[in-house]
Every structure is written in structure tokens, then in C-alpha cells.
PDB file of C-alpha atoms in Angstrom:
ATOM      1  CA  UNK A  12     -21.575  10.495 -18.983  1.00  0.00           C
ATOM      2  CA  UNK A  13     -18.680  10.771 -16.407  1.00  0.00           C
ATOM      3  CA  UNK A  14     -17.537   7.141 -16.950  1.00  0.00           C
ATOM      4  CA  UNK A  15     -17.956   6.195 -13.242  1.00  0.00           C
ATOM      5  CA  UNK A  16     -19.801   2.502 -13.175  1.00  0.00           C
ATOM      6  CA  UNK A  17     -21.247   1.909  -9.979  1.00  0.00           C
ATOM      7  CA  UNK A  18     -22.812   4.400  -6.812  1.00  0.00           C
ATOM      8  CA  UNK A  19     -22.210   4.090  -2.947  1.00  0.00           C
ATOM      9  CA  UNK A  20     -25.250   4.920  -1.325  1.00  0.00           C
ATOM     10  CA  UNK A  21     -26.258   4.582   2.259  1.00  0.00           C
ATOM     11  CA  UNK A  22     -29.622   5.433   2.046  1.00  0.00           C
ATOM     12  CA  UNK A  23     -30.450   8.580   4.129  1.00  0.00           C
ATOM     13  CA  UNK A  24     -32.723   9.482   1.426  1.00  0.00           C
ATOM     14  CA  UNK A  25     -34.240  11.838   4.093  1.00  0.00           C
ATOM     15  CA  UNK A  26     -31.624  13.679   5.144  1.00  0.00           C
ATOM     16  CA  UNK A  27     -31.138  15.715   1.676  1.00  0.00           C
ATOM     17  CA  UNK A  28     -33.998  17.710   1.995  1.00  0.00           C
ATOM     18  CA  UNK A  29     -37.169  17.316  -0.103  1.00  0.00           C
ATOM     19  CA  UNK A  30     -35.209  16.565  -3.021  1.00  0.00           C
ATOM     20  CA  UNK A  31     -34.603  12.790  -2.324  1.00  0.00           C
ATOM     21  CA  UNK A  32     -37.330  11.945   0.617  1.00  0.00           C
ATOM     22  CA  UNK A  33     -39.344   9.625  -1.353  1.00  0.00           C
ATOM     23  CA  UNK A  34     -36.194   7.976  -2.080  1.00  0.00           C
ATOM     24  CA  UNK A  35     -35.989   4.042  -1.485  1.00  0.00           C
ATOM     25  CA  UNK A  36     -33.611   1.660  -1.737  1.00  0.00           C
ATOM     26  CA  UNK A  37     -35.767  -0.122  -4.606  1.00  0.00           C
ATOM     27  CA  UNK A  38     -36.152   3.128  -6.607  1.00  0.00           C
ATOM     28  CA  UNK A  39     -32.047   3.552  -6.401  1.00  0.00           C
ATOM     29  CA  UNK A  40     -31.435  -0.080  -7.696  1.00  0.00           C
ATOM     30  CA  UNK A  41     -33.886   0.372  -9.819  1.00  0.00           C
ATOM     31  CA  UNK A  42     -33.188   3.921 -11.885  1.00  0.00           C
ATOM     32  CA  UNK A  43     -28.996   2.480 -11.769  1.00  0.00           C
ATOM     33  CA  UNK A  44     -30.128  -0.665 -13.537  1.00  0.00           C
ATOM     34  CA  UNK A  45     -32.089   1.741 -16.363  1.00  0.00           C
ATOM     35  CA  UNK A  46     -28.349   3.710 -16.387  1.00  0.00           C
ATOM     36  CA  UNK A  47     -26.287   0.833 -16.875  1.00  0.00           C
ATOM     37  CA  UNK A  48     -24.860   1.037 -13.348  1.00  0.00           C
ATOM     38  CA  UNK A  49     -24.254  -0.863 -10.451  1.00  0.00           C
ATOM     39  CA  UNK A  50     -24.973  -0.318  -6.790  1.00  0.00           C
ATOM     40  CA  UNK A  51     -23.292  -0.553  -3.623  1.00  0.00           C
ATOM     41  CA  UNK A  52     -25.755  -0.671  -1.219  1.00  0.00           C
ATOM     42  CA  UNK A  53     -25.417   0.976   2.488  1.00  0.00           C
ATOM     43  CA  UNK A  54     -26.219  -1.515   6.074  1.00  0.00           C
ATOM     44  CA  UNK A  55     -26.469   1.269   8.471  1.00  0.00           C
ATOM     45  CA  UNK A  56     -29.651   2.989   7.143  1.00  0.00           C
ATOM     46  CA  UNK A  57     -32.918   2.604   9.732  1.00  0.00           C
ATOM     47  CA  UNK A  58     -34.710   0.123   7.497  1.00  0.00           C
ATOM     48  CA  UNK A  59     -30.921  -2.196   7.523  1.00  0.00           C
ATOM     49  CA  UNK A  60     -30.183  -1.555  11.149  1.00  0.00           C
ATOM     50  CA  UNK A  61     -33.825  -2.711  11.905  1.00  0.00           C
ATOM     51  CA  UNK A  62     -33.658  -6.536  10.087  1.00  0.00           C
ATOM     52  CA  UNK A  63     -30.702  -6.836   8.743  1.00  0.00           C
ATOM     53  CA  UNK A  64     -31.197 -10.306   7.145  1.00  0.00           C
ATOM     54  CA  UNK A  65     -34.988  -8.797   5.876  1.00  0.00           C
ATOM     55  CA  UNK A  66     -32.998  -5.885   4.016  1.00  0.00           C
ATOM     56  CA  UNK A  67     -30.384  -8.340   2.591  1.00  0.00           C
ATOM     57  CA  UNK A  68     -32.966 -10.881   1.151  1.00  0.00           C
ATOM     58  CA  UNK A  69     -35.317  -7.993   0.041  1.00  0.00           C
ATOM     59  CA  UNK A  70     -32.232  -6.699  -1.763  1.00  0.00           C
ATOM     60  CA  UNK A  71     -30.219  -8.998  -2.905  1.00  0.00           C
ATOM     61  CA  UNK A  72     -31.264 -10.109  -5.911  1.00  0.00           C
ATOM     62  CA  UNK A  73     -31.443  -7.508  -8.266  1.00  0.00           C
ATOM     63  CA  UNK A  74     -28.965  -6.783 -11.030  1.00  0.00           C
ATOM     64  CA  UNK A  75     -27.535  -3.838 -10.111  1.00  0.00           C
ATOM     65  CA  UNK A  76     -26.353  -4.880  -6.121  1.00  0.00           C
ATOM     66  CA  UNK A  77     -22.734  -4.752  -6.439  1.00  0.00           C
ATOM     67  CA  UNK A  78     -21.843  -5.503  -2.418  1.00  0.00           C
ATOM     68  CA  UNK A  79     -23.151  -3.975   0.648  1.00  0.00           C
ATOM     69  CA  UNK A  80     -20.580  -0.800   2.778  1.00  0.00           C
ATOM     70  CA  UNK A  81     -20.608  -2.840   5.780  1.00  0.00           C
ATOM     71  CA  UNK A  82     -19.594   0.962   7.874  1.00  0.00           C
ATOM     72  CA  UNK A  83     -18.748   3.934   6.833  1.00  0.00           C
ATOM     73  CA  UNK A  84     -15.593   5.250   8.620  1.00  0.00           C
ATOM     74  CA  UNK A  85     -15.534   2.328  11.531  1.00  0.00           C
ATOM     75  CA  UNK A  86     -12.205   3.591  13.125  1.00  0.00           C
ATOM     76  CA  UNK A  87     -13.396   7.178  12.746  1.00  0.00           C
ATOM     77  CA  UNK A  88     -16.099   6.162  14.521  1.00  0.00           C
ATOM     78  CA  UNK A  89     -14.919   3.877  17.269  1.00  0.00           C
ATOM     79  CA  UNK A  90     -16.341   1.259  16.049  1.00  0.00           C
ATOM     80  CA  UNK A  91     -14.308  -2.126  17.614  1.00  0.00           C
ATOM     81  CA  UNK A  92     -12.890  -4.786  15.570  1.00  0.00           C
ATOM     82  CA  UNK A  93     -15.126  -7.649  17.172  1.00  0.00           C
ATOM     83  CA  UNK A  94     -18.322  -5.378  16.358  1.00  0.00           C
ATOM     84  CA  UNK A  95     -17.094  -5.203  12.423  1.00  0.00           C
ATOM     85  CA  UNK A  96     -16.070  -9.055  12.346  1.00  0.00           C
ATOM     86  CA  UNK A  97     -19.230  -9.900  13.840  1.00  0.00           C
ATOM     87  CA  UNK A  98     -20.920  -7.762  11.294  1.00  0.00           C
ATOM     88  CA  UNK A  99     -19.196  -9.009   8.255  1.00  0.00           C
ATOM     89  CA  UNK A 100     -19.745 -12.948   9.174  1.00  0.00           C
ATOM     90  CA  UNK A 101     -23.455 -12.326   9.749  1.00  0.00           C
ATOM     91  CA  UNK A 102     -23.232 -10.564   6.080  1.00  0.00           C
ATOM     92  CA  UNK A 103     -20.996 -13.906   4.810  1.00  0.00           C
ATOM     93  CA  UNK A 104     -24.247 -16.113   5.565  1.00  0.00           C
ATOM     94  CA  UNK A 105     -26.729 -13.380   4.132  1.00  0.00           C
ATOM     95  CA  UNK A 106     -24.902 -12.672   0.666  1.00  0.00           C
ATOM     96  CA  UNK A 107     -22.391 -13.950  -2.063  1.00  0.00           C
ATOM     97  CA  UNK A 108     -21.707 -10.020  -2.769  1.00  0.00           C
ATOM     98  CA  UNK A 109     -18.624  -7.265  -2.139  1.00  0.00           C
ATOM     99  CA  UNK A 110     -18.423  -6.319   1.808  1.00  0.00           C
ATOM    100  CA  UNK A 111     -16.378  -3.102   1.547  1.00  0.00           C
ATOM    101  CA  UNK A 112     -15.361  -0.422   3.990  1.00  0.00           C
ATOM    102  CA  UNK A 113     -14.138   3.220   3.785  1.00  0.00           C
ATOM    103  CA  UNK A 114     -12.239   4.999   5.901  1.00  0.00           C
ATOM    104  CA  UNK A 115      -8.883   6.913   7.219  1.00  0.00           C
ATOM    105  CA  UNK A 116      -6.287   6.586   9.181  1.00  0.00           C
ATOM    106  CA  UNK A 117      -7.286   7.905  12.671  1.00  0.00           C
ATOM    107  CA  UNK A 118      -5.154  10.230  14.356  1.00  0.00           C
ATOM    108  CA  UNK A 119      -2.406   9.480  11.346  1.00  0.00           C
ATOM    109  CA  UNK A 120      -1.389   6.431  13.688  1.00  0.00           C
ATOM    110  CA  UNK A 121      -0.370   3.555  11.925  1.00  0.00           C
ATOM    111  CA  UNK A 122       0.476   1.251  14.946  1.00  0.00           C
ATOM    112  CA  UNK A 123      -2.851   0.471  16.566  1.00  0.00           C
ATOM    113  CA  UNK A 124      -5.250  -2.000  14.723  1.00  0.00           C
ATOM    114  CA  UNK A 125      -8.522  -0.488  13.899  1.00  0.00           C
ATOM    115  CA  UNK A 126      -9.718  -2.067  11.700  1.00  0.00           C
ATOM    116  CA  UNK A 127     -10.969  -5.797  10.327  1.00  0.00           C
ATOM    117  CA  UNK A 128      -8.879  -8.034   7.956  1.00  0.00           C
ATOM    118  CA  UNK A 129     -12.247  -9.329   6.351  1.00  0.00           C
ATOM    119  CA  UNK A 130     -13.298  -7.045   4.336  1.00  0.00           C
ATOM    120  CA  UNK A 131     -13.558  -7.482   0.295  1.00  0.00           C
ATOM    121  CA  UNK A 132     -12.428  -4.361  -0.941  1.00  0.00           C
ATOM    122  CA  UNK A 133     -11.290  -1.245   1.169  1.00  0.00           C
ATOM    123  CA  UNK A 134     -11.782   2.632   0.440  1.00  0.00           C
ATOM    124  CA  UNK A 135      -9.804   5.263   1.577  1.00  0.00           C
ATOM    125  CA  UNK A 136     -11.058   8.706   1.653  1.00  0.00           C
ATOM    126  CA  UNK A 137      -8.745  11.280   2.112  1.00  0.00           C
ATOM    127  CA  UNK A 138      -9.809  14.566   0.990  1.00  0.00           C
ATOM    128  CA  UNK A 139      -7.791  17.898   0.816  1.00  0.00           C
ATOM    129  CA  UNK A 140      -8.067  20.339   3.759  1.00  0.00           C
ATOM    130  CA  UNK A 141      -7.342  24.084   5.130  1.00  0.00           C
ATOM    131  CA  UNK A 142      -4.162  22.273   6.908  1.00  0.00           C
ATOM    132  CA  UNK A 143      -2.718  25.816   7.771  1.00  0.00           C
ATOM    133  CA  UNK A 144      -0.145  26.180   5.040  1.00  0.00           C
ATOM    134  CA  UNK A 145      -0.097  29.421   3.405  1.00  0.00           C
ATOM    135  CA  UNK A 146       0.392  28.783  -0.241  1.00  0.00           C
ATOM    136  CA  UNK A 147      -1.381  26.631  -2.738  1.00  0.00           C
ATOM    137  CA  UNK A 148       1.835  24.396  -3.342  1.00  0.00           C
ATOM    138  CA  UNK A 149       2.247  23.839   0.611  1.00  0.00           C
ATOM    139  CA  UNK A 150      -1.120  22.911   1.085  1.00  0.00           C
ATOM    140  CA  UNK A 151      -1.421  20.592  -1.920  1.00  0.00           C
ATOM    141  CA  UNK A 152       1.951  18.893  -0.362  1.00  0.00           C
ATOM    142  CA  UNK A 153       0.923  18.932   3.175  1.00  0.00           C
ATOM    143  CA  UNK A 154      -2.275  17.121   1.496  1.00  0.00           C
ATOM    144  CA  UNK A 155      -0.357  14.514  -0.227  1.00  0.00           C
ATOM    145  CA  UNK A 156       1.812  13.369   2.689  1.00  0.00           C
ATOM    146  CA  UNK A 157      -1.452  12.575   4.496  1.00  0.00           C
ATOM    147  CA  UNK A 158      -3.237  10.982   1.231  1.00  0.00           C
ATOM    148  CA  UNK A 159       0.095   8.880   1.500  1.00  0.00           C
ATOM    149  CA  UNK A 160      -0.481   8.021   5.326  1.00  0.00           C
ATOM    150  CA  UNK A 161      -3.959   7.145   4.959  1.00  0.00           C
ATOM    151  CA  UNK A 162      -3.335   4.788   1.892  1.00  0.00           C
ATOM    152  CA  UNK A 163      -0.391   2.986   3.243  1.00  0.00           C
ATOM    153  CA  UNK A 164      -1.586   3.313   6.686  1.00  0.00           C
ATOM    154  CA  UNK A 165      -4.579   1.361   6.166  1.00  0.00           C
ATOM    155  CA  UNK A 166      -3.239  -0.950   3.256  1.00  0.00           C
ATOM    156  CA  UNK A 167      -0.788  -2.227   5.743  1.00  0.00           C
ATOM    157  CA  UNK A 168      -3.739  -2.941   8.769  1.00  0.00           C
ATOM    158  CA  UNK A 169      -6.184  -4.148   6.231  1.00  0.00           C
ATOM    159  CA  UNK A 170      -4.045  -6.365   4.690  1.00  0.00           C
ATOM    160  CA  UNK A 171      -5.941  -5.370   1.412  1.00  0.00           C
ATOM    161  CA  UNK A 172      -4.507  -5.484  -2.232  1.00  0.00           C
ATOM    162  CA  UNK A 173      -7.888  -4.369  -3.473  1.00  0.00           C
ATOM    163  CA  UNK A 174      -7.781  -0.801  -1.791  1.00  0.00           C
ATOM    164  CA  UNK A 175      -8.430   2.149  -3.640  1.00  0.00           C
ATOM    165  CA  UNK A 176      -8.584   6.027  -2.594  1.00  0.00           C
ATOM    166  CA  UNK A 177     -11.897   8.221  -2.815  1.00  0.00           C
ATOM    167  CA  UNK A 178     -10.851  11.789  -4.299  1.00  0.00           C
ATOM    168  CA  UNK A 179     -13.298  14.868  -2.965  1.00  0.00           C
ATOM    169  CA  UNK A 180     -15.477  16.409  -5.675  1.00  0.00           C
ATOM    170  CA  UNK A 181     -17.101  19.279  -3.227  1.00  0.00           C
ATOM    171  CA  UNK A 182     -16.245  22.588  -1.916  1.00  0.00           C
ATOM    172  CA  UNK A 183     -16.396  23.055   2.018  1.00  0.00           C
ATOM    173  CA  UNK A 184     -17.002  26.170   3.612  1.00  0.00           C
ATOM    174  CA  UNK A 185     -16.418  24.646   6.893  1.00  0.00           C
ATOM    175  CA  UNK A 186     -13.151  24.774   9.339  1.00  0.00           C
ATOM    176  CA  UNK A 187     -11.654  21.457   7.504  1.00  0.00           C
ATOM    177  CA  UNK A 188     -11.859  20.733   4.039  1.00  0.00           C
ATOM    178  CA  UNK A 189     -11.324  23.226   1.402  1.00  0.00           C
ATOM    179  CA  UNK A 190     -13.411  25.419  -0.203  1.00  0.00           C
ATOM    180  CA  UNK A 191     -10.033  25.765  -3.121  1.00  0.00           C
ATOM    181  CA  UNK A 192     -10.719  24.041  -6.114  1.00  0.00           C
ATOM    182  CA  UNK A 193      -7.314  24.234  -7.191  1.00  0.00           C
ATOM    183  CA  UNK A 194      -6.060  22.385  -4.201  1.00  0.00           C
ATOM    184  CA  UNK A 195      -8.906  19.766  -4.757  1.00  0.00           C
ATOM    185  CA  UNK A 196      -8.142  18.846  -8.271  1.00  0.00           C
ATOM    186  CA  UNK A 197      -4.173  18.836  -7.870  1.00  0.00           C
ATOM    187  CA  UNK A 198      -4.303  16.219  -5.136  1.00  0.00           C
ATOM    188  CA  UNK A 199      -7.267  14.165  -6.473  1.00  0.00           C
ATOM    189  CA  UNK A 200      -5.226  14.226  -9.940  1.00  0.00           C
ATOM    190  CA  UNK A 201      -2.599  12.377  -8.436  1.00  0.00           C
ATOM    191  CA  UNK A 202      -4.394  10.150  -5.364  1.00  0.00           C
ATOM    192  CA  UNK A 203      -7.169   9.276  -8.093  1.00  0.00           C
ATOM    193  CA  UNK A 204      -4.715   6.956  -9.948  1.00  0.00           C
ATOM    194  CA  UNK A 205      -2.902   4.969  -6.629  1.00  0.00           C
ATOM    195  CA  UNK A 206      -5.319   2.376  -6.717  1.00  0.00           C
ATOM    196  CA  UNK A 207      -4.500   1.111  -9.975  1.00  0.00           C
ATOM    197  CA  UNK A 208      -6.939   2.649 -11.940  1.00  0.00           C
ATOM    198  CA  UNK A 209      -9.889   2.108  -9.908  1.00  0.00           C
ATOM    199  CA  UNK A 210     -11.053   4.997  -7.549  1.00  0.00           C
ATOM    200  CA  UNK A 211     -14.159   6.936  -5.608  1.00  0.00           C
ATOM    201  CA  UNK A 212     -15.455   9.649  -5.343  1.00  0.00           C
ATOM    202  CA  UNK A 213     -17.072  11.788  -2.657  1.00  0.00           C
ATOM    203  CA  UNK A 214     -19.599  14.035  -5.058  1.00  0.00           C
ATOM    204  CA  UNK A 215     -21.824  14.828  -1.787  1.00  0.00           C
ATOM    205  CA  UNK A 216     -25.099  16.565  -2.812  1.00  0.00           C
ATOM    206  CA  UNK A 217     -25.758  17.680   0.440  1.00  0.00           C
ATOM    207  CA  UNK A 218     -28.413  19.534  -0.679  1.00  0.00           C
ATOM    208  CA  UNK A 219     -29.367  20.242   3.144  1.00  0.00           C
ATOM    209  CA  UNK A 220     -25.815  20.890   4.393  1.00  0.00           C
ATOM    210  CA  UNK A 221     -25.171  24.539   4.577  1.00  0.00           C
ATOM    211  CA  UNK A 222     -21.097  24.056   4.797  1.00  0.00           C
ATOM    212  CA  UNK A 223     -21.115  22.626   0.731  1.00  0.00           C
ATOM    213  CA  UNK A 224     -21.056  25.455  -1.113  1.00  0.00           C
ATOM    214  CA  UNK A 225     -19.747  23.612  -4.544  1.00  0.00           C
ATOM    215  CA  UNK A 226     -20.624  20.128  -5.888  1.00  0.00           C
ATOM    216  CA  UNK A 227     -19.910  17.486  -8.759  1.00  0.00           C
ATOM    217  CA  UNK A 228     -23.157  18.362 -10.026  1.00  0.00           C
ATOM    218  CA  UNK A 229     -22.821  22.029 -10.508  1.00  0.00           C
ATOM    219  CA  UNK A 230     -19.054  22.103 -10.836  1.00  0.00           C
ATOM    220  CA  UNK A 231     -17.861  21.894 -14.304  1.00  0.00           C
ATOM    221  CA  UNK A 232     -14.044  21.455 -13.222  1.00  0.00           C
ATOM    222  CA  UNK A 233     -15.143  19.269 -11.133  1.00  0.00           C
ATOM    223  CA  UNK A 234     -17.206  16.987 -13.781  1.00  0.00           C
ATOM    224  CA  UNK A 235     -13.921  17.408 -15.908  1.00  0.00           C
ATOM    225  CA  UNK A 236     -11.678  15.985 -13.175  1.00  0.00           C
ATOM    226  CA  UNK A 237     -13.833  12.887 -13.174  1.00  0.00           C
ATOM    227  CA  UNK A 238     -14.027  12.127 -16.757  1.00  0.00           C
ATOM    228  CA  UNK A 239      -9.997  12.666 -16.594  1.00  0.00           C
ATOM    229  CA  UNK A 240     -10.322  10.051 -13.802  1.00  0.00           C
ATOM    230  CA  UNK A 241     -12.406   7.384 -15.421  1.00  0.00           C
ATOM    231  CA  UNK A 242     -10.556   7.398 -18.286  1.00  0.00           C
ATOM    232  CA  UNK A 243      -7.255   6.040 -16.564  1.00  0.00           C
ATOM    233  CA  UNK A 244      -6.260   2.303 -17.264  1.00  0.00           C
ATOM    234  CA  UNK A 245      -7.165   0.069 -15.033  1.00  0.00           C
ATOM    235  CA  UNK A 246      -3.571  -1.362 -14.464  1.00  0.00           C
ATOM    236  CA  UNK A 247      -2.238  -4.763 -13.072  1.00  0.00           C
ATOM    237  CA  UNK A 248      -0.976  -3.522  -9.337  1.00  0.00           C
ATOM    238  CA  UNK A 249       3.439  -4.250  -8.761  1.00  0.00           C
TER     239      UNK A 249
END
């Protein structure tokens, strides 16, 4: 009822309490094919990182497999650009499917490679944080000149046109992100539509993480934001 069209899920169906531990992978694909959406399935979950060529062929054909999120946030992560290539040519011979990748720019460094040329499609998730301005208006631009610096950032090392930014739909109580709606939706309002009409976004659950205190699911400005989102043209990128 949002208009989104297809989930990212890595499949730590455990680690959100009780409310999703009899969650599977075949459940997921599954219940999205009954919603008329598609599925992009996580490769670092236990039952991937155990067989990796099992999980793809157990997988792979059913309807509502969109790709596979070869890592989630390699160069956050220190994850090397051998160990990625090596990943994503094992996942070449396995499937015929999106291999996609999300991440930021590290340290706000553009000038050392972290990351693989081979992906599919790149994601860029850059969320709005307590950056120490005082104001509303300085945060929101101190968060837009490093939405900027992630996009660009890793556009330019990816050499990706298909790159689009993930927008935060969750309220942090943490020493990071926000807990300031406001701030959320102004910057997500205008990082949402960079990618040419196509976007994420991060609508963590978290059901077990203390530190989300708001969520897409309870949030009604939130749910808004999305639908405002979704309904952007998908436009033909200069």
C-alpha cells in the first residue's frame, strides 16, 4: 500500500526477537510472491555462508528472487576488493539475477578504491545524523553535503549508472542517527529522488534493538514520506 515493489532482506530472521524466528528464506519469497512483490535475497546469512551454491540453487528459481546483496556495507566493513570480486564471479556461475551492494563512503574519502566495479546495481545509504549542528536547517544541510559525498563518492569508484540512495525511515536514540523526524523527512525528500526515481529504504523493525525508538511501521509521517517517494517518476538519468 506504500508503492515500494521489491524487499532487501538478509535473513537474520532470528535476530528480531520472537516476532520473526520461524522466519525462512522460503516463507519470505513465498508471502512477497502472494503481495505482488519481489525479493532481493541476502548471501551472508548462516544457511548462505554455509553452501553458498546449495542456497543459490535452492533459491533461485522462484518468482519473486529479484538478485542476491552480495555484502552489506563491504568498505564499512573492510571487506577487500579481491574478497568481493571473488564473491561476485562465484555468484556469475550460480545465477542469471541482480548482484547489488550497499554502502557509504568510508571516512568521506573519495580517493582510495573500496570497492568492486562488478556489481549490477549499487545502493547508497546515507541516513541523517546528530552531526553537532545546533539548528534543524544546519543539520539538515550538514546532512545533505554528506548524502552528496556518499552518492558521488561511490558513483565515481563504482563506476555505476544504476546507483540509487536508501533514505532512513527510523528514529535512533543512539549517539549517531537522529531521533528528529523533521530532519529525517527533509533530507530523504530530497536524496529519495537522486537516483532517478528509483530509491531504498531503511524501514528497520528492529524489534530487538533498544536504540529504535520509531519505525516505518508505526510512523505515520513516516508511511507518508514513502508513498510521496514511490510516487516519483521514474526518469531517464542526464
Amino acid at each position: 500500500s506504500l508503492g515500494f515493489n521489491t524487499i532487501n532482506h538478509y535473513g537474520y530472521f532470528a535476530n528480531n526477537g520472537t516476532i520473526d524466528a520461524s522466519g525462512t528464506f522460503a516463507k519470505l519469497l513465498d508471502n512477497a510472491k502472494s503481495a505482488g512483490l519481489q525479493v532481493n535475497v541476502g548471501t551472508e546469512s548462516d544457511e548462505a555462508r554455509n553452501d553458498l551454491t546449495l542456497f543459490i540453487g535452492k533459491y533461485d528459481s522462484h518468482p519473486s528472487g529479484w538478485g542476491y546483496s552480495v555484502y552489506d556495507e563491504p568498505a564499512t566493513r573492510g571487506i577487500a576488493i579481491a574478497d568481493q570480486d571473488a564473491k561476485i564471479t562465484q555468484l556469475r556461475g550460480l545465477t542469471q539475477k541482480y548482484l547489488t551492494m550497499v554502502d557509504l563512503l568510508v571516512s568521506k574519502s573519495a580517493f582510495k578504491q573500496l570497492f568492486s566495479t562488478n556489481y549490477d546495481i549499487v545502493f547508497v545509504d546515507s541516513y541523517a545524523t546528530r552531526n553537532g549542528k545546533a539548528t534543524l536547517q544546519e543539520r539538515i544541510k550538514k546532512d545533505l553535503e554528506n548524502m552528496r559525498m556518499d552518492f558521488g563518492g561511490i558513483k565515481a569508484m563504482t563506476k555505476q549508472q544504476r546507483i540509487y540512495p536508501v533514505v532512513s525511515a527510523m528514529l535512533n536514540s543512539g549517539s549517531y542517527y537522529t531521533d528528529d523526524p523533521a530532519q529525517i523527512i527533509a533530507t530523504s525528500e530530497i536524496y529519495g529522488k537522486v537516483g532517478g526515481g528509483n530509491f531504498g529504504m531503511f524501514a528497520w523493525d528492529a524489534v530487538g534493538d533498544t536504540e529504535i525508538t520509531g519505525r516505518l511501521r508505526d510512523n505515520v509521517d513516516f508511511k507518508e514520506l514513502a508513498k510521496r517517494l514511490t510516487s516519483q517518476d521514474v526518469r531517464t538519468p542526464l
